[in-house]
Structures are given as C-alpha cells and as structure tokens.
mmCIF file of C-alpha atoms and ligand atoms in Angstrom:
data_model
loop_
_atom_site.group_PDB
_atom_site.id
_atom_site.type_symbol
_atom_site.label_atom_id
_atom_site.label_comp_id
_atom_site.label_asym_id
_atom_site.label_seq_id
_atom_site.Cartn_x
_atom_site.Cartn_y
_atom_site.Cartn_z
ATOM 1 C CA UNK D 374 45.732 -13.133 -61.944
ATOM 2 C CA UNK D 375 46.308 -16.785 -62.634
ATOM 3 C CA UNK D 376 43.388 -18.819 -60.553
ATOM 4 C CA UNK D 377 45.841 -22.055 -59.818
ATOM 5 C CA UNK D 378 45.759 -22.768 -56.473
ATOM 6 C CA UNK D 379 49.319 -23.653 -54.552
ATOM 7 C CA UNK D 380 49.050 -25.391 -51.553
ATOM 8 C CA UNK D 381 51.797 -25.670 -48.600
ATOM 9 C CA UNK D 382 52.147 -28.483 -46.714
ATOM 10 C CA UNK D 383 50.388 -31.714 -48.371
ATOM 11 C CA UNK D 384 49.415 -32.911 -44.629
ATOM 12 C CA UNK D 385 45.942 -33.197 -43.499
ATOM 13 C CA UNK D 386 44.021 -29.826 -43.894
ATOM 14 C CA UNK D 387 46.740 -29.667 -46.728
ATOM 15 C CA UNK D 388 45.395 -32.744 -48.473
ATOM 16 C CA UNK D 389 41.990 -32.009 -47.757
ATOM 17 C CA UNK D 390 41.543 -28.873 -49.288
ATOM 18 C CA UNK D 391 43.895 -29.632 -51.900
ATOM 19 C CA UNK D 392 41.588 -32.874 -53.047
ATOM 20 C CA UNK D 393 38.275 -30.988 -53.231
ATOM 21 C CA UNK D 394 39.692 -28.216 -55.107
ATOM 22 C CA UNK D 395 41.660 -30.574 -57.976
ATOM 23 C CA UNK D 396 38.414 -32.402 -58.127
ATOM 24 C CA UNK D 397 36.365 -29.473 -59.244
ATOM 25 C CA UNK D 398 38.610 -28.803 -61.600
ATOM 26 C CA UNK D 399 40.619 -26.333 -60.246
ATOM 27 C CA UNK D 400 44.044 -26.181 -60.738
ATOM 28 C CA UNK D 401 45.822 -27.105 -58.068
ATOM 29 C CA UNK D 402 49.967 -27.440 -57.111
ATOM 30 C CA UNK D 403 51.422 -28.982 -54.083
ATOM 31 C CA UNK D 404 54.401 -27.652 -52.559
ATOM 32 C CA UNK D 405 56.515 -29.612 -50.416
ATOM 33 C CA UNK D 406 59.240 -29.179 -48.223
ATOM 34 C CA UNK D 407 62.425 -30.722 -50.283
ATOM 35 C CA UNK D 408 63.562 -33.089 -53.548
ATOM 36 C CA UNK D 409 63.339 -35.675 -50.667
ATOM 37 C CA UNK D 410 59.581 -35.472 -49.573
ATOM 38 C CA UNK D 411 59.182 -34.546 -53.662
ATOM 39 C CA UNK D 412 60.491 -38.234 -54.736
ATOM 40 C CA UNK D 413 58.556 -39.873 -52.113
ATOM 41 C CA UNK D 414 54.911 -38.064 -53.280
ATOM 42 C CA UNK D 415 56.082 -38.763 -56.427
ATOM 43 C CA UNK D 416 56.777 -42.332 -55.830
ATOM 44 C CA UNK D 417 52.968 -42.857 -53.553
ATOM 45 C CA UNK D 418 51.783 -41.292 -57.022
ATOM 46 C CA UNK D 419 49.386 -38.501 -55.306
ATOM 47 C CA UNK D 420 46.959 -37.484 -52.085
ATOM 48 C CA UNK D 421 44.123 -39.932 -50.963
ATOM 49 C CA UNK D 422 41.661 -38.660 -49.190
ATOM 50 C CA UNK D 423 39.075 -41.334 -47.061
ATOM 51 C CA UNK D 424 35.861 -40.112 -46.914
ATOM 52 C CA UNK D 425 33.066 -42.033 -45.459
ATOM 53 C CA UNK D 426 35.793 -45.161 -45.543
ATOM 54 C CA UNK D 427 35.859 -44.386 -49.018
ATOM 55 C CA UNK D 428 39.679 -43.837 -50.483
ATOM 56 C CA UNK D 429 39.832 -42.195 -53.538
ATOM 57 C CA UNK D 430 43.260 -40.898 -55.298
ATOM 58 C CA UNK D 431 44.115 -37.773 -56.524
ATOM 59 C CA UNK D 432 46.735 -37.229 -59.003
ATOM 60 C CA UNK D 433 47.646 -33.556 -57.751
ATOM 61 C CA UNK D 434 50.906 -32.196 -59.184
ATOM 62 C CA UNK D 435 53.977 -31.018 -57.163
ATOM 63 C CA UNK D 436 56.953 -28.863 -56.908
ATOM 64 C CA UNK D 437 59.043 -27.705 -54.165
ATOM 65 C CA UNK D 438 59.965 -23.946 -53.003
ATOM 66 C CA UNK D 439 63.064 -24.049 -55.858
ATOM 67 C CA UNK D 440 60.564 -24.487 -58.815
ATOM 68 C CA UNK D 441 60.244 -21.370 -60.731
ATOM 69 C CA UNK D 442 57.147 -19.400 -61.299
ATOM 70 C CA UNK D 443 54.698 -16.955 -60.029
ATOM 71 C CA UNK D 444 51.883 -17.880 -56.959
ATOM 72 C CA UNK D 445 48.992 -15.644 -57.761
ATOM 73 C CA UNK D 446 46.728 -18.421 -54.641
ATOM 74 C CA UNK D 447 48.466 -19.773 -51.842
ATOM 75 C CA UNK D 448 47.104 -22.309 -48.893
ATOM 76 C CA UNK D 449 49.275 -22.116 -46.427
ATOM 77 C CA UNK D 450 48.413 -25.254 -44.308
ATOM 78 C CA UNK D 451 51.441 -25.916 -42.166
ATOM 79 C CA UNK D 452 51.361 -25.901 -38.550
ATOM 80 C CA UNK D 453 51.255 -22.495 -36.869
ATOM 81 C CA UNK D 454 54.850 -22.630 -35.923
ATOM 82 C CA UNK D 455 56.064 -23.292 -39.809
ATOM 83 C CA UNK D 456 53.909 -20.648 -41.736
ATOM 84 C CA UNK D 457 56.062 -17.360 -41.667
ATOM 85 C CA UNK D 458 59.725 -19.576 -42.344
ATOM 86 C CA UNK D 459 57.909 -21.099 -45.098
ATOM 87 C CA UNK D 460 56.208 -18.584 -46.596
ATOM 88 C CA UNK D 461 59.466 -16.306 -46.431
ATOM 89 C CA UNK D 462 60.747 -18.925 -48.554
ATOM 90 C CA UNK D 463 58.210 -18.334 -51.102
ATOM 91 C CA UNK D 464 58.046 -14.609 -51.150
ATOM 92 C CA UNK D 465 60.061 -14.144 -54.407
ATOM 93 C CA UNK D 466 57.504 -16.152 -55.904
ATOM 94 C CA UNK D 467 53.876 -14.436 -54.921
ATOM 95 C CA UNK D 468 52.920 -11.208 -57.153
ATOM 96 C CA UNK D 469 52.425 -8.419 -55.613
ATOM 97 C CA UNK D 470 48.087 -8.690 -54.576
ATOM 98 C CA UNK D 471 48.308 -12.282 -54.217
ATOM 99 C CA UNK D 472 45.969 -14.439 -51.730
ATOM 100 C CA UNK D 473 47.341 -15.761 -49.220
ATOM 101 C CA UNK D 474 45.038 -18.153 -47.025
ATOM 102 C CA UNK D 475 46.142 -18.662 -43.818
ATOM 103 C CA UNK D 476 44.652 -22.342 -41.960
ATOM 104 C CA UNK D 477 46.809 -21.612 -38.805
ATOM 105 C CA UNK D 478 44.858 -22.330 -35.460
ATOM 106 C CA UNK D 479 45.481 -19.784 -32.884
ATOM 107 C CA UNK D 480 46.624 -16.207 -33.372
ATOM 108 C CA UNK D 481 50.004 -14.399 -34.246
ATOM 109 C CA UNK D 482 51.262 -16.679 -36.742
ATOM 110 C CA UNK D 483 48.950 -15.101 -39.434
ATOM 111 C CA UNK D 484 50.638 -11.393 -38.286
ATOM 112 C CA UNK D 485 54.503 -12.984 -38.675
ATOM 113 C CA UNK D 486 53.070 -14.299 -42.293
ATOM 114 C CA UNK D 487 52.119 -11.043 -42.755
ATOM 115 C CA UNK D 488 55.186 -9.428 -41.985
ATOM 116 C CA UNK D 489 57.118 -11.129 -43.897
ATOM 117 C CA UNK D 490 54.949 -10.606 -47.221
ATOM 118 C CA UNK D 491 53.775 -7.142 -47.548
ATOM 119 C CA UNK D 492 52.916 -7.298 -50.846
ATOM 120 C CA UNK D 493 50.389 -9.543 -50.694
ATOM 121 C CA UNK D 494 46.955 -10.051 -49.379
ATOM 122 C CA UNK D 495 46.304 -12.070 -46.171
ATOM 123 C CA UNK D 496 43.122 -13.978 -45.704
ATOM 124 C CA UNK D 497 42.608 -15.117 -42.354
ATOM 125 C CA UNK D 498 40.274 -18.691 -42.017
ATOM 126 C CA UNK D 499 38.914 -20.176 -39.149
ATOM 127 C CA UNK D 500 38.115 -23.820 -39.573
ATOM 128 C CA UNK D 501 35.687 -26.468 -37.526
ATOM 129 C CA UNK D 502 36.313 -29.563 -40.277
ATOM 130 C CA UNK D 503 38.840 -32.134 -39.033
ATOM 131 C CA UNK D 504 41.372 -34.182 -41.030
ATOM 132 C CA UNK D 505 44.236 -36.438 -39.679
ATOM 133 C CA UNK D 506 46.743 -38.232 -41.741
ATOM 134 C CA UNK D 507 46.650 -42.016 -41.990
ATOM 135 C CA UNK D 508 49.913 -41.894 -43.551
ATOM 136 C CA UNK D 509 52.190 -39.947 -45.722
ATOM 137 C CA UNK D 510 49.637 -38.882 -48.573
ATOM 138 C CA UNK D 511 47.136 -40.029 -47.220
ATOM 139 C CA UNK D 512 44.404 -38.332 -45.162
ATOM 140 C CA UNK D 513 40.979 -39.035 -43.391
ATOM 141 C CA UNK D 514 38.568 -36.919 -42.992
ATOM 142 C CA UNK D 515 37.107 -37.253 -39.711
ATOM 143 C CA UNK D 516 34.906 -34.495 -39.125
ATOM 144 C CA UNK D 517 32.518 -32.451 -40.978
ATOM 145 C CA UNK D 518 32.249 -28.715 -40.115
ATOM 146 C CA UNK D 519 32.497 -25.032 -41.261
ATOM 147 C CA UNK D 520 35.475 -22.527 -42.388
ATOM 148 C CA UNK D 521 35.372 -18.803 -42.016
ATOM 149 C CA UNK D 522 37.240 -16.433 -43.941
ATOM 150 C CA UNK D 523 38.417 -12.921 -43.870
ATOM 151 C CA UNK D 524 40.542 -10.223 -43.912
ATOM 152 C CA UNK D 525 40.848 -7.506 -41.217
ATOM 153 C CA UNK D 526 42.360 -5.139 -43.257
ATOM 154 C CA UNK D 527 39.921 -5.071 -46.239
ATOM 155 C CA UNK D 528 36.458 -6.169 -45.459
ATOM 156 C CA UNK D 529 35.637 -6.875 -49.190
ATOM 157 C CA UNK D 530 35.287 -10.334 -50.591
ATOM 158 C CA UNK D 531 38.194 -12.271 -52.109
ATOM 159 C CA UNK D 532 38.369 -13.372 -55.453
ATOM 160 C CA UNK D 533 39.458 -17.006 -54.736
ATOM 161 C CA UNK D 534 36.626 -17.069 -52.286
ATOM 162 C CA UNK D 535 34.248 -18.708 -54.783
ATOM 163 C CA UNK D 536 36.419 -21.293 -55.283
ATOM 164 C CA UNK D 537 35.332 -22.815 -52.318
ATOM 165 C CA UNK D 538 32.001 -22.872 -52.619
ATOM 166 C CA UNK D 539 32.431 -24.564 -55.848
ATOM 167 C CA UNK D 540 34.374 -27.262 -54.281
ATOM 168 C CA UNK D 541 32.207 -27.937 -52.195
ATOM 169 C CA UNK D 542 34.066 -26.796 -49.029
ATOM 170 C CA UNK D 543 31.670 -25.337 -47.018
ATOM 171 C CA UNK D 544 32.586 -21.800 -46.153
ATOM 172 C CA UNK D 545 31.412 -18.036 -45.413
ATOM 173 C CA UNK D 546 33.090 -14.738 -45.389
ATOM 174 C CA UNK D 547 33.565 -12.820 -42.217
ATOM 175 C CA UNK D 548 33.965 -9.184 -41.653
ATOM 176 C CA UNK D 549 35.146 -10.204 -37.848
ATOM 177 C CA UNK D 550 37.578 -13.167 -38.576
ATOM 178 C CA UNK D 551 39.694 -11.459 -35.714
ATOM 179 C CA UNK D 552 36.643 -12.090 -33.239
ATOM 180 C CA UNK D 553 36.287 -15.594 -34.269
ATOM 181 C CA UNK D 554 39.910 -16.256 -34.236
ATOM 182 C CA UNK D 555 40.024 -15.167 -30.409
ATOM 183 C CA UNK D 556 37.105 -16.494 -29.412
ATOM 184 C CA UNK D 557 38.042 -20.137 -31.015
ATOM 185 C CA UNK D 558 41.529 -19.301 -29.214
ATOM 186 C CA UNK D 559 39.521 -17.987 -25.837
ATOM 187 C CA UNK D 560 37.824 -21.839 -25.458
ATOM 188 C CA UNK D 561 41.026 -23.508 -26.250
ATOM 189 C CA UNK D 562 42.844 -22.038 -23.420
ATOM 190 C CA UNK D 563 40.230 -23.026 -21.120
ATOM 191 C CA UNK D 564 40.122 -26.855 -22.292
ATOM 192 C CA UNK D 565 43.084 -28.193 -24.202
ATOM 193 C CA UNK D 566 45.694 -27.082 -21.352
ATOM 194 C CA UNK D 567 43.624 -28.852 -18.727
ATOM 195 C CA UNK D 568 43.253 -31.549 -20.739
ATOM 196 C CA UNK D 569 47.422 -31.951 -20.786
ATOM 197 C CA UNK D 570 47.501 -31.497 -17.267
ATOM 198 C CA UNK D 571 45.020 -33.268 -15.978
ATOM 199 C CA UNK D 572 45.261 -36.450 -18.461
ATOM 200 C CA UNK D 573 42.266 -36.670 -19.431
ATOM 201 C CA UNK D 574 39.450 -36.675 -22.614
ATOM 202 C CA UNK D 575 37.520 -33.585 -22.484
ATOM 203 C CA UNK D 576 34.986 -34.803 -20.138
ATOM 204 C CA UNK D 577 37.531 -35.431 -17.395
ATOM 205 C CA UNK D 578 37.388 -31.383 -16.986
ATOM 206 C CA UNK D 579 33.431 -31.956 -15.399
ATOM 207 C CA UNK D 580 35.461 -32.462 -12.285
ATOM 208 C CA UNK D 581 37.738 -29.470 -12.533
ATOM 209 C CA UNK D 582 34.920 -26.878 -13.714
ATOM 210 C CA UNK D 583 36.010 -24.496 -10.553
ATOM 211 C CA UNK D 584 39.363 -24.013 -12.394
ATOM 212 C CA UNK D 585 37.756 -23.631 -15.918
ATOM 213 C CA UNK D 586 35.294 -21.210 -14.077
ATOM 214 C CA UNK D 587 38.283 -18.791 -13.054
ATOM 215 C CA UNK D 588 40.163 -19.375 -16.140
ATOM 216 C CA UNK D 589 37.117 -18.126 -18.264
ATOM 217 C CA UNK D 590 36.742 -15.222 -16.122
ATOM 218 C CA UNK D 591 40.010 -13.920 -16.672
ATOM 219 C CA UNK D 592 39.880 -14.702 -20.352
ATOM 220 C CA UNK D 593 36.743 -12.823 -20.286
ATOM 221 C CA UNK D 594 38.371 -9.511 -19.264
ATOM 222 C CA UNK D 595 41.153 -10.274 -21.141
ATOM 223 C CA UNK D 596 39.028 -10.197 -24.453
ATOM 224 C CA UNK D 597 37.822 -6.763 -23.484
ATOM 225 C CA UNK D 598 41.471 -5.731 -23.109
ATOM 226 C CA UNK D 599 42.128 -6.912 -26.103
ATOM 227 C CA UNK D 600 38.700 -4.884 -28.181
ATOM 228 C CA UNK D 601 36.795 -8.503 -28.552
ATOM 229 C CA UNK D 602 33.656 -8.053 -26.683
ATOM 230 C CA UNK D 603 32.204 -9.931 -28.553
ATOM 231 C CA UNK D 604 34.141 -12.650 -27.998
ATOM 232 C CA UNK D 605 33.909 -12.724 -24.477
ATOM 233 C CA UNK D 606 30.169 -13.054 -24.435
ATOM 234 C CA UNK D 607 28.249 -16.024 -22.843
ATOM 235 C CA UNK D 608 32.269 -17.664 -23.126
ATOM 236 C CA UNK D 609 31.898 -19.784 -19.631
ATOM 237 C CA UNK D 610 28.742 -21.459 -20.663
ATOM 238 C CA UNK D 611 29.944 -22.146 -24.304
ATOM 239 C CA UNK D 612 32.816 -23.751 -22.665
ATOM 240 C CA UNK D 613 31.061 -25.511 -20.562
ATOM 241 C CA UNK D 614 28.882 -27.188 -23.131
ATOM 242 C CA UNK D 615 31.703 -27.807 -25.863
ATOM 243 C CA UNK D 616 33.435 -29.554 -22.824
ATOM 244 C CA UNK D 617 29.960 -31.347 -22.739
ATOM 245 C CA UNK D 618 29.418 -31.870 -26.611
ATOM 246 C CA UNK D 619 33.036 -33.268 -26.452
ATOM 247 C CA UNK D 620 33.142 -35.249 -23.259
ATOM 248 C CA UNK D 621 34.478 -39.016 -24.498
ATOM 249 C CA UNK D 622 37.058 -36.893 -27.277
ATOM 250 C CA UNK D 623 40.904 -36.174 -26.887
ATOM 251 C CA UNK D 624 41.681 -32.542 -27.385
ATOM 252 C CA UNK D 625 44.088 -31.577 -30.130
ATOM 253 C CA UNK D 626 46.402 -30.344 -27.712
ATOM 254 C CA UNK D 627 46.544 -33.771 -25.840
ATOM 255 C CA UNK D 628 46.770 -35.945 -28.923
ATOM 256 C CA UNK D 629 50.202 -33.741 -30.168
ATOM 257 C CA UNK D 630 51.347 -34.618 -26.568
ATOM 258 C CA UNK D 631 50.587 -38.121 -26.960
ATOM 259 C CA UNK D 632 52.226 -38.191 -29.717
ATOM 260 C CA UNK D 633 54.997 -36.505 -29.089
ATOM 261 C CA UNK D 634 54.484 -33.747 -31.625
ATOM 262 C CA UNK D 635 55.230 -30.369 -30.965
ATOM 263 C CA UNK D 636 52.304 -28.176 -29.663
ATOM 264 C CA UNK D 637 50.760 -24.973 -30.901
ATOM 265 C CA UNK D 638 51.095 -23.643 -27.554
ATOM 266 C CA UNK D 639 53.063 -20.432 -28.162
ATOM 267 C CA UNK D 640 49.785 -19.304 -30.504
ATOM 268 C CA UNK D 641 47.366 -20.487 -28.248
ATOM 269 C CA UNK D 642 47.714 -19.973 -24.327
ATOM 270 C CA UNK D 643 51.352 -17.928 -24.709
ATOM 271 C CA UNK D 644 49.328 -15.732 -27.577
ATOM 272 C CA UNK D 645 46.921 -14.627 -24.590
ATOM 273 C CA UNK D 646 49.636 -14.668 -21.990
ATOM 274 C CA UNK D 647 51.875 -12.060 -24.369
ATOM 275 C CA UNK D 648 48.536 -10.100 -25.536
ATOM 276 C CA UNK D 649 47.538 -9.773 -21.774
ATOM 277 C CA UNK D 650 51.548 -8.348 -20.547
ATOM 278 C CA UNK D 651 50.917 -5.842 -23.661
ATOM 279 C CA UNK D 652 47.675 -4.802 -22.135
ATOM 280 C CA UNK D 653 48.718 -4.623 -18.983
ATOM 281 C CA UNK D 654 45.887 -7.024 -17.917
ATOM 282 C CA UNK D 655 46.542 -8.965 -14.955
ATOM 283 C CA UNK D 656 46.099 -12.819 -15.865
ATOM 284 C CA UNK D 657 47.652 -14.654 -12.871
ATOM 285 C CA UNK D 658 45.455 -17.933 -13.613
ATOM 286 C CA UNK D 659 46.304 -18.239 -17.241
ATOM 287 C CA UNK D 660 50.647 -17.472 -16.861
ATOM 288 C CA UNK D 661 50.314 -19.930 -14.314
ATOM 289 C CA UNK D 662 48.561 -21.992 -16.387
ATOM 290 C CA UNK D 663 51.228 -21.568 -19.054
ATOM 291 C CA UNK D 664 53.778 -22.113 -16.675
ATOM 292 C CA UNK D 665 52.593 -25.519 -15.991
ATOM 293 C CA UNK D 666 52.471 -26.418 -19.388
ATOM 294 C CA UNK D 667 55.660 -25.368 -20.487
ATOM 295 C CA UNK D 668 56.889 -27.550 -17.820
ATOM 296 C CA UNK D 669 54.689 -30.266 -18.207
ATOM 297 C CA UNK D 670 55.915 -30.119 -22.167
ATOM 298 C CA UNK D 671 59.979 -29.654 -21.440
ATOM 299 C CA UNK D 672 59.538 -32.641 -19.085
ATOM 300 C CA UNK D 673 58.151 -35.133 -22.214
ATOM 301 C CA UNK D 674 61.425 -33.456 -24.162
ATOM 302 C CA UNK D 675 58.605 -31.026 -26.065
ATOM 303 C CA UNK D 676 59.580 -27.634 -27.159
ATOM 304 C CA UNK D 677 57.653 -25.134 -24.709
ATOM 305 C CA UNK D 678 56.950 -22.711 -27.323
HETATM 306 P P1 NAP H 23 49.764 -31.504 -40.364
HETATM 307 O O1 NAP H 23 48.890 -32.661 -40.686
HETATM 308 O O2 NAP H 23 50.904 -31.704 -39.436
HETATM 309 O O3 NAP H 23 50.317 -30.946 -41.749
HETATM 310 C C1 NAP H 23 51.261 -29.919 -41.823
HETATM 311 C C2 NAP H 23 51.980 -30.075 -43.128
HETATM 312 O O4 NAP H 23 52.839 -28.957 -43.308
HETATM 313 C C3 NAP H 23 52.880 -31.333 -43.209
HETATM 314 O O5 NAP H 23 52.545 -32.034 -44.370
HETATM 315 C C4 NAP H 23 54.285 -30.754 -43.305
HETATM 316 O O6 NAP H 23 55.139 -31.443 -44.178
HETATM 317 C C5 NAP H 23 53.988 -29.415 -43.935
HETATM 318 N N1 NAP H 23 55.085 -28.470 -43.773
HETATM 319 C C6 NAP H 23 55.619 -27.968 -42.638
HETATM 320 N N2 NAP H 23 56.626 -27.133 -42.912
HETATM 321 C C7 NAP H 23 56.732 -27.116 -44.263
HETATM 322 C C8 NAP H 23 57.580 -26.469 -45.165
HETATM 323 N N3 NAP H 23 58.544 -25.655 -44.741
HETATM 324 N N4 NAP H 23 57.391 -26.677 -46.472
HETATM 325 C C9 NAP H 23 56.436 -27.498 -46.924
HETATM 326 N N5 NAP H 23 55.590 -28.157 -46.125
HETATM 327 C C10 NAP H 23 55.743 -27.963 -44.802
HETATM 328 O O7 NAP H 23 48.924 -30.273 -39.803
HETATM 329 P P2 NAP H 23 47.343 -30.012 -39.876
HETATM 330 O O8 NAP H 23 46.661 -30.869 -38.864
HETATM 331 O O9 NAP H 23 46.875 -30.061 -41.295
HETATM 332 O O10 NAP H 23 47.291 -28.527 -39.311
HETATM 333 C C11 NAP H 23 47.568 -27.387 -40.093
HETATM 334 C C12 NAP H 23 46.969 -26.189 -39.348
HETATM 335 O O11 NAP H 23 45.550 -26.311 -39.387
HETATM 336 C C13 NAP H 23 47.352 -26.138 -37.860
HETATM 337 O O12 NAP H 23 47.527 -24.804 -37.444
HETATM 338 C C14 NAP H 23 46.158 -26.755 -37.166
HETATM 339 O O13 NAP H 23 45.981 -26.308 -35.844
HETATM 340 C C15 NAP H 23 45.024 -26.252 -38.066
HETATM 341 N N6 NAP H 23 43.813 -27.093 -37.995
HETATM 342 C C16 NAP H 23 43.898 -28.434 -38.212
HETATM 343 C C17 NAP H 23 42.736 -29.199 -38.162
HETATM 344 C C18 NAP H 23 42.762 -30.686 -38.435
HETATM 345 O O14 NAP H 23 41.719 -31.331 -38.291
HETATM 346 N N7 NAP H 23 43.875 -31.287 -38.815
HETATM 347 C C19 NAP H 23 41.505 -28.577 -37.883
HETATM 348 C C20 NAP H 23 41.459 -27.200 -37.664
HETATM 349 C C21 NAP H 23 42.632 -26.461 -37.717
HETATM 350 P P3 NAP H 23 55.747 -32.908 -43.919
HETATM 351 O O15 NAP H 23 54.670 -33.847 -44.341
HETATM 352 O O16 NAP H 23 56.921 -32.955 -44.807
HETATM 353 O O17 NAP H 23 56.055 -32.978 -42.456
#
C-alpha cells in the first residue's frame, strides 16, 4: 500500500491537516473540485496555514478527480453534505482496503460514504481543533484541540494512524468512535439550534436553560434508544458547562447562518430526529425544534436539509 496521503477538499480542516502532514514529510496530494479551482491553487502557488499569526506556505501538489491513479489514503474533509457525491466520484480510484478518513461533523454522512465504497475501509474521526479559512488557500488555525479516530467495524488500529502522531496532529484511537460521534452530536443539538433561534453567542442560552433542560432530557433517552448509554451520561451538566466554557463564542451553526452558508443540519438535529422515528422514540421537543429551524433556515433562502 502506497503511504501518500490524498486529501479532499483543500478548505480549512482540509488545509490543516494537509500542511502538517507535507511538512513531516509525508506525501501528500490535494484534490480539488475542477480544472477551474485547479488553475486558481495553482496560480496562489499552494496552502498557507497561520499559526500563532505566523503564515507559512506550503507547496502541496494537486490534481482533480480526472487525474489517473490509485488512492491507497484518503482525507475526506468536505462538509458533511459533500462527502458521499465526492467520494463516489473517486471510487474507481481507491484499491480495494484503502483508508478512508472521514472529518464529517455529525452522523450519517460517514454511513452514505460508506455505502458508496464497499471496498474500502472507513475510519471515523472526531475532531475538537478549529480552522477557518482566511481566504482561498489560506487557513488559520484558531483553536488547538484533540481528534479521535476509529472504526466500528474493526476495532484494530489503522496503518495510516501513525502518521498523525508523527505530524504532530494530536490524536488517539477509539474503540467507541460511534459513542463520541453521538455524544459530540447529542450537545450540538442542545446548543447550536438555540443559538440560531434565539440570536445569540452561546452564553445567551443562560437565559433559556429550561428549554436546554427538556431538550437534554429527551436526547438523553434518545441515546439509550439508540445503544449509547454512554453517551447520555452526566449530558445536561456537560451542556451546561460547555454553554459556560463557551459563553462570549458564536456556535458553528450560527456563524454558517451568518454567513449564509449552508448548515449541517440534516446530520446534526434531523440525524436525531430520523434515528428517533426509526426507534420509535417519542422526541416532541427536538422535531419541534427541527421544525423551527428548517423554517428559520428556508426563511434566510438556506437549504433546510
Ligand atoms: P470548509 O472550510 O468549507 O472546507 C470544505 C472544502 O471541501 C472546501 O474547500 C470545498 O471546496 C471542498 N469540497 C466540497 N465539495 C468538494 C468536491 N466535490 N470536490 C473537492 N472539494 C470539495 O469546511 P471545514 O470547516 O473544513 O469542515 C469540514 C468538516 O469538518 C465539516 O463536517 C465540519 O463540520 C468539520 N469540522 C470542522 C471544524 C473547523 O474548525 N473548521 C472543526 C471540527 C469539525 P471549495 O474550496 O472549492 O469550495
């Protein structure tokens, strides 16, 4: 198996990992959407990546989907919504057994990408670090923190996983990615929603803690539902102090808004509104939740899914 890493989407988790990696020497290829997005990397001659205000360039090479040639490593760090089309794209091109690390937030996304590649192996990650892009190519990084990897189906260590570590990217592997995955999804759908709604930083939800109360109770018994015990454990109060911890920031979810970008929605909140109806777990706090969201979202001109 070749070790060269491919990364999917240059933007800022993208960029991120792809700079670390390329500067421990690993071989790394970008893959971007089209000849268009191509010229203009091309033309900004590489990624920088801002670290403590410090830019420094990396001359990373890059294809698109149409160059020829096998993917043994794959990053896929697109939004949640673009992973399975794009990874489709690329299926002719991954051997059979190739890693495939998925940087999606929320759940379901990582099960389409799965789907659609059966003949590969699927690493799920979980990641605390934050990135934003400055501009095309190049990306601050704003926030130090941790990534978790695993693989539900195979609870045995991936090859590419030391990669990491020598890149400095500060990582561990997890034998219950799945629980961390729902639980980082569980305290999302009791904050960033809100946070839409209500117009307001993270703190602003110290005067709506009622309604977080009785959303984290029902995502509580939805976790059981759903197998994740674990996940449901001690979940109000760790709410409750992230929305402390957090109090002057903007969550994700409200910055896409404010921006106008699309939201992750459909594999956040609608992931534990569709896991619930499977379940048959009542959840009338969190569809109605949903429900104002969607609308909330349709009425900025926002896809609601
Ligand atoms: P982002 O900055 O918007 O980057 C996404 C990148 O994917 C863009 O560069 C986009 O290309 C590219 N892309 C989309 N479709 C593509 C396609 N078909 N072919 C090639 N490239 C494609 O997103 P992000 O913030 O890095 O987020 C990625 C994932 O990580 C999300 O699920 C997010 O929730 C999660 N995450 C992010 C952070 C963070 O701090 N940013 C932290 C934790 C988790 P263009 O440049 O051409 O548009």
């Amino acid at each position: 198996m070749s070790s060269t890493w491919h990364i999917l989407g240059a933007g800022s988790l993208g960029s991120l990992w792809a700079c670390r990696l390329a500067r421990a020497g690993k071989a790394v290829r970008l893959i971007l959407r089209d000849p268009q997005r191509l010229a203009s990397y091309q033309h900004a001659g590489g990624l920088t990546l801002v670290e403590q205000d410090l830019p420094r360039h990396y001359a990373i090479p890059a294809e698109t989907f149409d160059t020829p040639g096998p993917i043994h490593r794959l990053l896929v760090a697109c939004k949640a919504y673009d992973a399975a089309p794009a990874v489709l794209r690329l299926a002719p091109r991954l051997v059979a057994g190739a890693e495939v690390v998925l940087l999606q937030n929320g759940l379901g996304s990582q099960d389409e990408v799965a789907e659609q590649v059966p003949h590969v192996r699927c690493l799920f990650a979980s990641s605390t670090e934050g990135a934003f892009r400055e501009q095309d190519w190049r990306v601050r990084f704003a926030g130090h923190g941790f990534n978790w990897l695993g693989d539900p189906c195979n609870p045995s260590v991936a090859a590419c996983f030391d990669d990491l570590g020598d890149a400095g990217i500060p990582a561990q592997w997890s034998t219950d990615i799945l629980t961390r995955l729902w639980r980082k999804l569980a305290l999302n759908c009791a904050i960033n929603p809100l946070t839409v709604l209500h117009d307001c930083r993270n703190g602003g939800l110290l005067e709506h803690l009622a309604e977080v109360g009785a959303l984290c109770d029902e995502l509580s018994g939805l976790l059981q539902r759903c197998g994740q015990p674990q996940a449901a454990e001690d979940l109000h109060e760790e709410v409750e102090r992230v929305i402390v911890a957090t109090a002057a920031n903007y969550s994700s979810m409200y910055q896409d808004v404010r921006h106008g970008r699309r939201t992750e929605i459909h594999y956040l909140l609608g992931h534990a509104c569709r896991a619930a109806a499977r379940h048959g777990a009542p959840v009338p706090r969190l569809e109605r939740l949903h429900q104002r969201l969607v609308d909330n979202l349709t009425a900025r001109g926002l896809p609601g899914a």
